[in-house]
Short mmCIF file of C-alpha atoms and ligand atoms in Angstrom, two decimals:
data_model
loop_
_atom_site.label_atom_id
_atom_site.label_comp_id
_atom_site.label_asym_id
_atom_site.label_seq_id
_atom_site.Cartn_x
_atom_site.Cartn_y
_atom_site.Cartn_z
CA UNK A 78 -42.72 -10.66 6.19
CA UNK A 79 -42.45 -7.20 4.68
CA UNK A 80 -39.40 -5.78 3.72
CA UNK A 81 -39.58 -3.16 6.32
CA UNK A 82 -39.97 -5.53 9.29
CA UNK A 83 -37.07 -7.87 7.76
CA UNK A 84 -34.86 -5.07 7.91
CA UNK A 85 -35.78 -4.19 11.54
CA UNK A 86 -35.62 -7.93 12.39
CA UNK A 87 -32.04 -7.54 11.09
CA UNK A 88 -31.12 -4.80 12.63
CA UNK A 89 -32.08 -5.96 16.10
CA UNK A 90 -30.57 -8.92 15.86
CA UNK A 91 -27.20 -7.75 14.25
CA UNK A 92 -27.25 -4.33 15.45
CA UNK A 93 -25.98 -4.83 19.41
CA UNK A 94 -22.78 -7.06 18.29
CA UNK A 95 -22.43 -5.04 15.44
CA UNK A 96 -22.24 -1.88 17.18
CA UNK A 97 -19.19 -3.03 19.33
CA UNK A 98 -17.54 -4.46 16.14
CA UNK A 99 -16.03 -1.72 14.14
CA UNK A 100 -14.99 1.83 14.19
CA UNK A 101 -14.28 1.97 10.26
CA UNK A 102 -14.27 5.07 8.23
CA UNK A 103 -17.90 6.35 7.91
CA UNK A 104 -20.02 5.79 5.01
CA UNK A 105 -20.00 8.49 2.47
CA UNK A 106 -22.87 10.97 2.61
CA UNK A 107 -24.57 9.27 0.15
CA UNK A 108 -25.28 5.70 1.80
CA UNK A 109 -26.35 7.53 4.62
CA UNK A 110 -28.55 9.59 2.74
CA UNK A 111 -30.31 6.54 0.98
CA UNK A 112 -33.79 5.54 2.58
CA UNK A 113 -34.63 1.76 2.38
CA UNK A 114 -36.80 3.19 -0.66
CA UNK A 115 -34.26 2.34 -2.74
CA UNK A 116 -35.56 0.16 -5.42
CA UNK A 117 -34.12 -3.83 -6.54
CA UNK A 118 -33.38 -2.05 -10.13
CA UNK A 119 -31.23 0.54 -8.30
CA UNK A 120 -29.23 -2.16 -5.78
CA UNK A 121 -28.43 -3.94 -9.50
CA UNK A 122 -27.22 -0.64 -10.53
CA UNK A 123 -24.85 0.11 -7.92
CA UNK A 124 -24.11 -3.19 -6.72
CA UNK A 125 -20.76 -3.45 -8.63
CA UNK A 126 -19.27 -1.41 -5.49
CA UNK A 127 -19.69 -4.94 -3.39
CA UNK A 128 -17.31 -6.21 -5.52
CA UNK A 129 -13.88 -5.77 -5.04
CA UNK A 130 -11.72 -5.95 -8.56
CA UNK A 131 -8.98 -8.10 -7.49
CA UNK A 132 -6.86 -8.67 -10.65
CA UNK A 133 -4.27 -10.27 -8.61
CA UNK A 134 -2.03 -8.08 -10.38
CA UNK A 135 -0.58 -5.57 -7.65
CA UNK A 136 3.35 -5.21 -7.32
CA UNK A 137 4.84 -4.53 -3.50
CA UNK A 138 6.50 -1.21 -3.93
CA UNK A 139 8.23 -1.80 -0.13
CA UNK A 140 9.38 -5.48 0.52
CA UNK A 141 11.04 -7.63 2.71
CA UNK A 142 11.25 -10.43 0.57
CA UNK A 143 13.83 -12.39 2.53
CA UNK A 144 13.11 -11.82 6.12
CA UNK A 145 11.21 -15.25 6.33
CA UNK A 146 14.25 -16.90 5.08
CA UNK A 147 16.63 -15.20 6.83
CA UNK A 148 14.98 -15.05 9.95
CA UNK A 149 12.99 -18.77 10.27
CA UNK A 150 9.86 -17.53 12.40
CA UNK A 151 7.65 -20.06 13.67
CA UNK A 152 4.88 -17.37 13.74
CA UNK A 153 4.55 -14.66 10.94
CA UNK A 154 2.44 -11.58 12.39
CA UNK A 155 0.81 -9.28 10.00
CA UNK A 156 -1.14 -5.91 11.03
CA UNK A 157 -2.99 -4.35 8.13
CA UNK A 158 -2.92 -0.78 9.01
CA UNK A 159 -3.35 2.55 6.72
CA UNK A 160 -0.21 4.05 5.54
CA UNK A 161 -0.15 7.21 7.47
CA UNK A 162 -0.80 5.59 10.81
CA UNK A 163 2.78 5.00 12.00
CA UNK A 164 1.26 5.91 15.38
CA UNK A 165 -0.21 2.46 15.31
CA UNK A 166 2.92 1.00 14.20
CA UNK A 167 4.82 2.68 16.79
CA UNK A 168 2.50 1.80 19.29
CA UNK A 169 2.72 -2.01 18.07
CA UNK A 170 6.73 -2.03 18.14
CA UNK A 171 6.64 -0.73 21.48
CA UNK A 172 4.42 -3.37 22.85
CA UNK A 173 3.46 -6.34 21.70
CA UNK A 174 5.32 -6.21 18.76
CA UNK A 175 8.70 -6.13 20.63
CA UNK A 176 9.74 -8.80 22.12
CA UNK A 177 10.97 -11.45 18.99
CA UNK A 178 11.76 -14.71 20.44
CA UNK A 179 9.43 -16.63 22.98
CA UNK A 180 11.81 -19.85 23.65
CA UNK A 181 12.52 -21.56 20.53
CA UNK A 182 10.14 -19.93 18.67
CA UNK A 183 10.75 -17.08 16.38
CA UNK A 184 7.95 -14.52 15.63
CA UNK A 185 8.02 -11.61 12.97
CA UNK A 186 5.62 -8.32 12.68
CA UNK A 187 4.86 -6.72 10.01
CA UNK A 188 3.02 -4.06 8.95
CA UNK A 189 0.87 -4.03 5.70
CA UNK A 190 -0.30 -0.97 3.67
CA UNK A 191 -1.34 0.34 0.30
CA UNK A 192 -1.28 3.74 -1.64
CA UNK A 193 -1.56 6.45 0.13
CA UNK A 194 -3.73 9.10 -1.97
CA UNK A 195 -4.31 12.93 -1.18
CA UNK A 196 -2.25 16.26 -1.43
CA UNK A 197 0.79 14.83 0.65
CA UNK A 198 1.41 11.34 -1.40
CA UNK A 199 5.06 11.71 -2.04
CA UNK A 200 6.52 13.00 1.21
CA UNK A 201 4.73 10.73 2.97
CA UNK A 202 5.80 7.84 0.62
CA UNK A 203 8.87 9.30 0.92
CA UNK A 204 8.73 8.93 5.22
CA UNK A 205 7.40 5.07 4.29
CA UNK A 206 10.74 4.56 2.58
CA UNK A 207 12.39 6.16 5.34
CA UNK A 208 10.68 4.29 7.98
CA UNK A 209 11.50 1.28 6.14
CA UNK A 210 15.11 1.65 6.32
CA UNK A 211 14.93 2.28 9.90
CA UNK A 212 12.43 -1.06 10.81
CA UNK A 213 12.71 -3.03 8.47
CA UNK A 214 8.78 -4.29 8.54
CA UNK A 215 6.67 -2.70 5.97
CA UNK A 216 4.89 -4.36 3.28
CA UNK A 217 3.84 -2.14 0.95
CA UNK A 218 1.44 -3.22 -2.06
CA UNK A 219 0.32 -0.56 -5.26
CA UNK A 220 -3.53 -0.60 -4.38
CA UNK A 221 -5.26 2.29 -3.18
CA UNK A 222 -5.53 2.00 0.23
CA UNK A 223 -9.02 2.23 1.51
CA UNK A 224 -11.51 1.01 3.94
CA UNK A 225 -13.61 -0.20 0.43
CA UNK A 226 -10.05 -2.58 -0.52
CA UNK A 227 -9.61 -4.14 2.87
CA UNK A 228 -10.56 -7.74 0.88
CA UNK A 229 -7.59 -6.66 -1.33
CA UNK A 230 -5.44 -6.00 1.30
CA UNK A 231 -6.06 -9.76 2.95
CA UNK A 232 -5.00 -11.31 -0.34
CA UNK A 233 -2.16 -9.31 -1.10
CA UNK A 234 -1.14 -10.47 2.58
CA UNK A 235 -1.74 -14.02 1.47
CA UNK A 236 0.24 -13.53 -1.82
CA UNK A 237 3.18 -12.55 0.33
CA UNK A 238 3.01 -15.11 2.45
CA UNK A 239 2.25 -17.98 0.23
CA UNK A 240 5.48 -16.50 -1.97
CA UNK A 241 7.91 -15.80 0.98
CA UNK A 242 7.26 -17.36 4.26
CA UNK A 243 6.24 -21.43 3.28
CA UNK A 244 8.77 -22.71 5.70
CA UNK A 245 6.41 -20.71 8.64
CA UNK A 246 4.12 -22.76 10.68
CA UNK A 247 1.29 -19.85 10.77
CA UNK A 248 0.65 -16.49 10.07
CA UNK A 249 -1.95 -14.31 12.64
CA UNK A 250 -3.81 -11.15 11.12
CA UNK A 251 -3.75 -8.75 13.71
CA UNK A 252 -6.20 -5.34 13.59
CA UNK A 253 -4.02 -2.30 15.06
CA UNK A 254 -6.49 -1.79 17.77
CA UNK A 255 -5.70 -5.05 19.27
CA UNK A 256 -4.10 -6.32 22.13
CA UNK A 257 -2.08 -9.21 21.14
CA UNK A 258 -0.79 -11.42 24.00
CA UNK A 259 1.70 -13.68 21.54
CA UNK A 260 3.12 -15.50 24.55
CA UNK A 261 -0.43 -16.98 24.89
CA UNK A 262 -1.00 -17.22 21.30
CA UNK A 263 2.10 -19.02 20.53
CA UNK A 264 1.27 -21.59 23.64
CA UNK A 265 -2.19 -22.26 21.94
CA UNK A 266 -0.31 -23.25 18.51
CA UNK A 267 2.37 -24.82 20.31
CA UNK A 268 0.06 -27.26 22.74
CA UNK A 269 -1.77 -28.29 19.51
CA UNK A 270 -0.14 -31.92 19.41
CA UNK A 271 1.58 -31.09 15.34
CA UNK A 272 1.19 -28.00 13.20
CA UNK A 273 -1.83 -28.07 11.90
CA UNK A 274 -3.05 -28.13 8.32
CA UNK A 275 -6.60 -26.43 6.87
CA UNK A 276 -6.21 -24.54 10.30
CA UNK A 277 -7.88 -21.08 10.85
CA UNK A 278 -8.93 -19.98 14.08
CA UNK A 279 -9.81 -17.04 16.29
CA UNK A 280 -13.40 -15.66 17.22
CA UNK A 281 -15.27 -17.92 15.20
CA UNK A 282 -18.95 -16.58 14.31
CA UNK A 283 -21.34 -18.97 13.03
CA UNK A 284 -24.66 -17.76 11.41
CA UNK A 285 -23.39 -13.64 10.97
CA UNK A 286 -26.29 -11.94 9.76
CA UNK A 287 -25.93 -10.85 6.15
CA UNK A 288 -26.98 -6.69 6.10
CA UNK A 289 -29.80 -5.36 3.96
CA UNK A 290 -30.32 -2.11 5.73
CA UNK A 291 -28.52 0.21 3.47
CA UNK A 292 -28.03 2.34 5.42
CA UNK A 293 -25.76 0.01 7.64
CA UNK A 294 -22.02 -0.09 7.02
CA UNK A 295 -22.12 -3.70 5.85
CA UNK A 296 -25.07 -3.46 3.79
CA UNK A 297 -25.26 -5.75 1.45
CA UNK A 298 -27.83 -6.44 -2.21
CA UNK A 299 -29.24 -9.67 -2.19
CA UNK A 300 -28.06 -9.75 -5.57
CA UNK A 301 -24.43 -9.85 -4.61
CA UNK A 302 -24.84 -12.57 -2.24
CA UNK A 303 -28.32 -13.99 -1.17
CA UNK A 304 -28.14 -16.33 1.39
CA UNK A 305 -29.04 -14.88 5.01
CA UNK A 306 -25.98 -15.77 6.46
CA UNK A 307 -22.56 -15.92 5.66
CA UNK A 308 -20.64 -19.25 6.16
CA UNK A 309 -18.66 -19.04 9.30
CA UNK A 310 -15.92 -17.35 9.55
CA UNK A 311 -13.31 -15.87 12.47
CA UNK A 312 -14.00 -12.34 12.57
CA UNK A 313 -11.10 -9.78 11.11
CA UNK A 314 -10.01 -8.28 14.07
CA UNK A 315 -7.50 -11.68 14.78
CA UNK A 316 -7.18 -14.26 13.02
CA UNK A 317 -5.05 -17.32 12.71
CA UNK A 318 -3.84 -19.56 9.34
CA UNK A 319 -1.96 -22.29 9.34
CA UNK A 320 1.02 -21.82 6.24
CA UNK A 321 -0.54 -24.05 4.17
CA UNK A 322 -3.54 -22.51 3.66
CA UNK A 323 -2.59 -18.75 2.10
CA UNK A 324 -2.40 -20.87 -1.11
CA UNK A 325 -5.60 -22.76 -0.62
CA UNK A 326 -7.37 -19.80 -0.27
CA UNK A 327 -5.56 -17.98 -3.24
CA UNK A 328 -6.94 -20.72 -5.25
CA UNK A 329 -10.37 -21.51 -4.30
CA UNK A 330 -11.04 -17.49 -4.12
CA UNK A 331 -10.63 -17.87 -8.30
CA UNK A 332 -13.95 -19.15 -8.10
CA UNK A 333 -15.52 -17.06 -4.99
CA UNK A 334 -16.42 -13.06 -6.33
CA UNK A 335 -14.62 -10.55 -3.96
CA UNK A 336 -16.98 -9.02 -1.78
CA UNK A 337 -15.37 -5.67 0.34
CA UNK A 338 -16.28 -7.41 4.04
CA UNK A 339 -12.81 -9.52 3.81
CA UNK A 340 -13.23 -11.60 6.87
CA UNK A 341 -17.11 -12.62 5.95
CA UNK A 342 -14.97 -13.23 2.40
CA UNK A 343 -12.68 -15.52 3.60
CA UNK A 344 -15.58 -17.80 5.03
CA UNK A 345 -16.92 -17.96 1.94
CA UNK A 346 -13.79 -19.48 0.56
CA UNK A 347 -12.89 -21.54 3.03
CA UNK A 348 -16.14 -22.82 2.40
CA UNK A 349 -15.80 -23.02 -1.05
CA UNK A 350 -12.77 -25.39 -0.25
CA UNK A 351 -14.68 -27.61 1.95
CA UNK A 352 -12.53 -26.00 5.12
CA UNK A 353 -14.62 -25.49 8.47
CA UNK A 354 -12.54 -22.62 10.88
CA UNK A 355 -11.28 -24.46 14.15
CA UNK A 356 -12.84 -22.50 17.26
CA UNK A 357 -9.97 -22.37 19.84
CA UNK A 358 -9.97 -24.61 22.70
CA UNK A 359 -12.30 -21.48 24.64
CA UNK A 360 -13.76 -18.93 22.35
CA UNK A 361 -13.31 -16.51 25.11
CA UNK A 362 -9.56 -16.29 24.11
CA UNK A 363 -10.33 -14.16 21.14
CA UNK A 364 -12.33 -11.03 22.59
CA UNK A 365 -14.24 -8.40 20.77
CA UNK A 366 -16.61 -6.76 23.36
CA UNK A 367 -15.50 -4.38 25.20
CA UNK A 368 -14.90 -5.56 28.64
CA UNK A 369 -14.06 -3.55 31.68
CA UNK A 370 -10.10 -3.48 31.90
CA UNK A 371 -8.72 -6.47 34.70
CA UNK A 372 -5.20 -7.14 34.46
CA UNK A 373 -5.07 -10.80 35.35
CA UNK A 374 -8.60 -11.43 33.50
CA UNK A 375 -6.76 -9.49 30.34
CA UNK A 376 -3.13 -10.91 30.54
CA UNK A 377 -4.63 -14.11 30.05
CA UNK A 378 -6.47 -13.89 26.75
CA UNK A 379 -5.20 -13.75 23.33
CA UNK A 380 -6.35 -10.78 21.04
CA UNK A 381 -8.79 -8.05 22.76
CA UNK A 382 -10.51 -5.36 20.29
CA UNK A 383 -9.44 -1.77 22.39
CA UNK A 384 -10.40 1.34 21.09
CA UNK A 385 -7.76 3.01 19.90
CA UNK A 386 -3.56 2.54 20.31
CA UNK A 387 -3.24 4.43 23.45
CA UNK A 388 -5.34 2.48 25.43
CA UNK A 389 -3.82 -0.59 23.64
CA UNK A 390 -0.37 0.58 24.65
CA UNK A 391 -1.98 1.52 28.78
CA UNK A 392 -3.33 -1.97 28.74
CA UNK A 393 -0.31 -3.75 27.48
CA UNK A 394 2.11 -1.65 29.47
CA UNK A 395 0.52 -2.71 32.82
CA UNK A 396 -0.35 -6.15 32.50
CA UNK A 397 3.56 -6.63 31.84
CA UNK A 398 5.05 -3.85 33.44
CA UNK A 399 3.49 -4.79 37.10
CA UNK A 400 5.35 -7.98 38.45
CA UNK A 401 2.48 -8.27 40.70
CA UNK A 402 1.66 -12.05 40.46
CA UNK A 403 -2.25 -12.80 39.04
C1 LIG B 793 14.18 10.62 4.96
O1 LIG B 793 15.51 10.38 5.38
C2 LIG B 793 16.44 11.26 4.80
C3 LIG B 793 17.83 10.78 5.19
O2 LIG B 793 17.92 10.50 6.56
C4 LIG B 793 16.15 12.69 5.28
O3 LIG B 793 17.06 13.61 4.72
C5 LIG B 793 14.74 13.06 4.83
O4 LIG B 793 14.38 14.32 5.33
C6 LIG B 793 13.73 12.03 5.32
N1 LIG B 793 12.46 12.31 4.70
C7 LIG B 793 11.33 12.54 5.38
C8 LIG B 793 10.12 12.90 4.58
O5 LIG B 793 11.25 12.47 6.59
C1 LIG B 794 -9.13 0.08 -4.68
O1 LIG B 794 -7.86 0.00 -5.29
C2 LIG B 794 -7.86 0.13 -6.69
C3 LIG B 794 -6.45 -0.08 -7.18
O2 LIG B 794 -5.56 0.86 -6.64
C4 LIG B 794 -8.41 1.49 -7.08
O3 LIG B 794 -8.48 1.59 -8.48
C5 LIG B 794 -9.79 1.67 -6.48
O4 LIG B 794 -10.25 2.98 -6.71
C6 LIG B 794 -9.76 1.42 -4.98
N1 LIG B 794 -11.13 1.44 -4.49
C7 LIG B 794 -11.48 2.14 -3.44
C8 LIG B 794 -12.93 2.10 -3.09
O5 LIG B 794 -10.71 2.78 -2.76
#
């Protein structure tokens, strides 16, 4: 097959999913300006920006080392989000992220960012401080916070939580754009028969389709990883660990090279470590396609990928504002 139908093959077959999946920062000008003419030589030349350095050397500047102890949750939240966003944040505590206690169970959410960089860095570090005074739930680590440094940002999350939260049964990654029903989340966990162990679940894709169209956002070189697929892995928009496994992961991803699509990354060392992600008891609990809104179809799920925070907070506000019965 020629490279120029394998590309369109891949595009076909990726391209419809993939099109619902993300609504990331834009490539810069230049991938988009790069024609499949690019050369091998030229992919080897540029291909060290598919690597993520992760020196495993990054200090959190805003902490809350103690809240696991103090507060004992059964269920340790964490929303990556950018550091200027407190929109999202706001829309998060007002929502789902409110209510703290769900029977005997104890959840905490918090946020996770990096640096901020651009002409306003110290007033709006300066508001970070501020706002974590007033909440008490930002994490913030000394990376540069970009769309590029996501993989960094999921294992500075699993530092933290392999350092501070070990007496935690599991820890859910959470996208900002999601809709997070944790009463139904923490029934999954809690009708498995123990806590689990090697446990990672959520919308579990099998056989994703590894990008060589460089112009697409998740382009990439077969040099930096050549197999057509990636191992399987639950896609980044919600995922759930048990507390063992932050550690496991820390470890085995010594010997697995960062690559900048962090949940595709974290499939790769979970498979590194012999670990196969659990698909929850109906894969349709974990939703990424964007479904026409039902408020007794919705209120039932677990995560749902929205658009944007305000129709997150509209969705979330009448599936448990209403006391209609579903
Ligand atoms: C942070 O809080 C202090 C004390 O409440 C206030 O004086 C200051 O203006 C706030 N800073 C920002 C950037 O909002
Ligand atoms: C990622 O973070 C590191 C550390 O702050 C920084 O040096 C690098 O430029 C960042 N990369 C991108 C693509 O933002």
């Amino acid at each position: 097959m020629s490279l120029k139908k394998g590309l369109l093959l891949c595009l076909l077959v990726s391209g419809t999913s993939l099109l619902l999946y993300f609504t990331y920062i834009p490539l810069t000008k230049k991938w988009l300006e790069r024609t499949e003419e690019a050369t091998k030589e030229h992919f080897q030349e540029v291909s060290g920006i598919y690597y993520v350095a992760y020196p495993r050397k990054y200090e959190f500047i805003i902490d809350q080392p103690d809240i696991c102890e103090q507060q004992k949750p059964y269920l340790v939240a964490i929303v990556p989000v950018p550091p200027g966003d407190v929109d999202a944040r706001n829309g998060i505590r007002n929502t789902w992220g409110k209510q703290k206690v769900f029977g005997d169970k104890v959840v905490l959410v918090l946020f996770l960012i990096g640096l901020h960089s651009g002409n306003d860095e110290e007033i709006l570090q300066e508001k970070l401080r501020n706002e974590s005074q007033q909440y008490k739930d930002l994490l913030q680590s000394n990376f540069q916070d970009s769309y590029r440094n996501l993989t960094i940002k999921t294992m500075v999350m699993l530092e933290w939580l392999s350092k501070n939260c070990q007496q935690a049964s599991y820890a859910v990654k959470v996208d900002a754009d999601v809709l997070l029903n944790m009463n139904n989340l923490i029934n999954m966990l809690v009708s498995l028969n123990s806590v689990q162990h090697n446990y990672m679940t959520g919308l579990v894709w099998d056989n994703s389709i590894v990008i060589r169209d460089p112009s697409n956002r998740f382009f990439l070189p077969y040099d930096v990883f050549s197999r057509d697929t990636f191992p399987p892995y639950p896609l980044g928009m919600c995922y759930v660990i048990s507390m063992d496994l932050p550690q496991k992961i820390l470890q085995g991803a010594r010997e697995v090279k960062p690559i900048y699509i962090e949940d595709a990354y974290l499939g790769m060392c979970l498979e590194h470590l012999g670990i196969v992600p659990t698909k929850p008891p109906n894969i349709e609990l974990f939703v990424v396609r964007l479904l026409k809104y039902n408020r007794c179809y919705y209120s039932k799920l677990i995560a749902i990928l929205t658009e944007n925070t305000n129709q997150m907070t509209s969705y979330w506000t009448d599936i448990y504002s209403s006391s209609q019965p579903c």
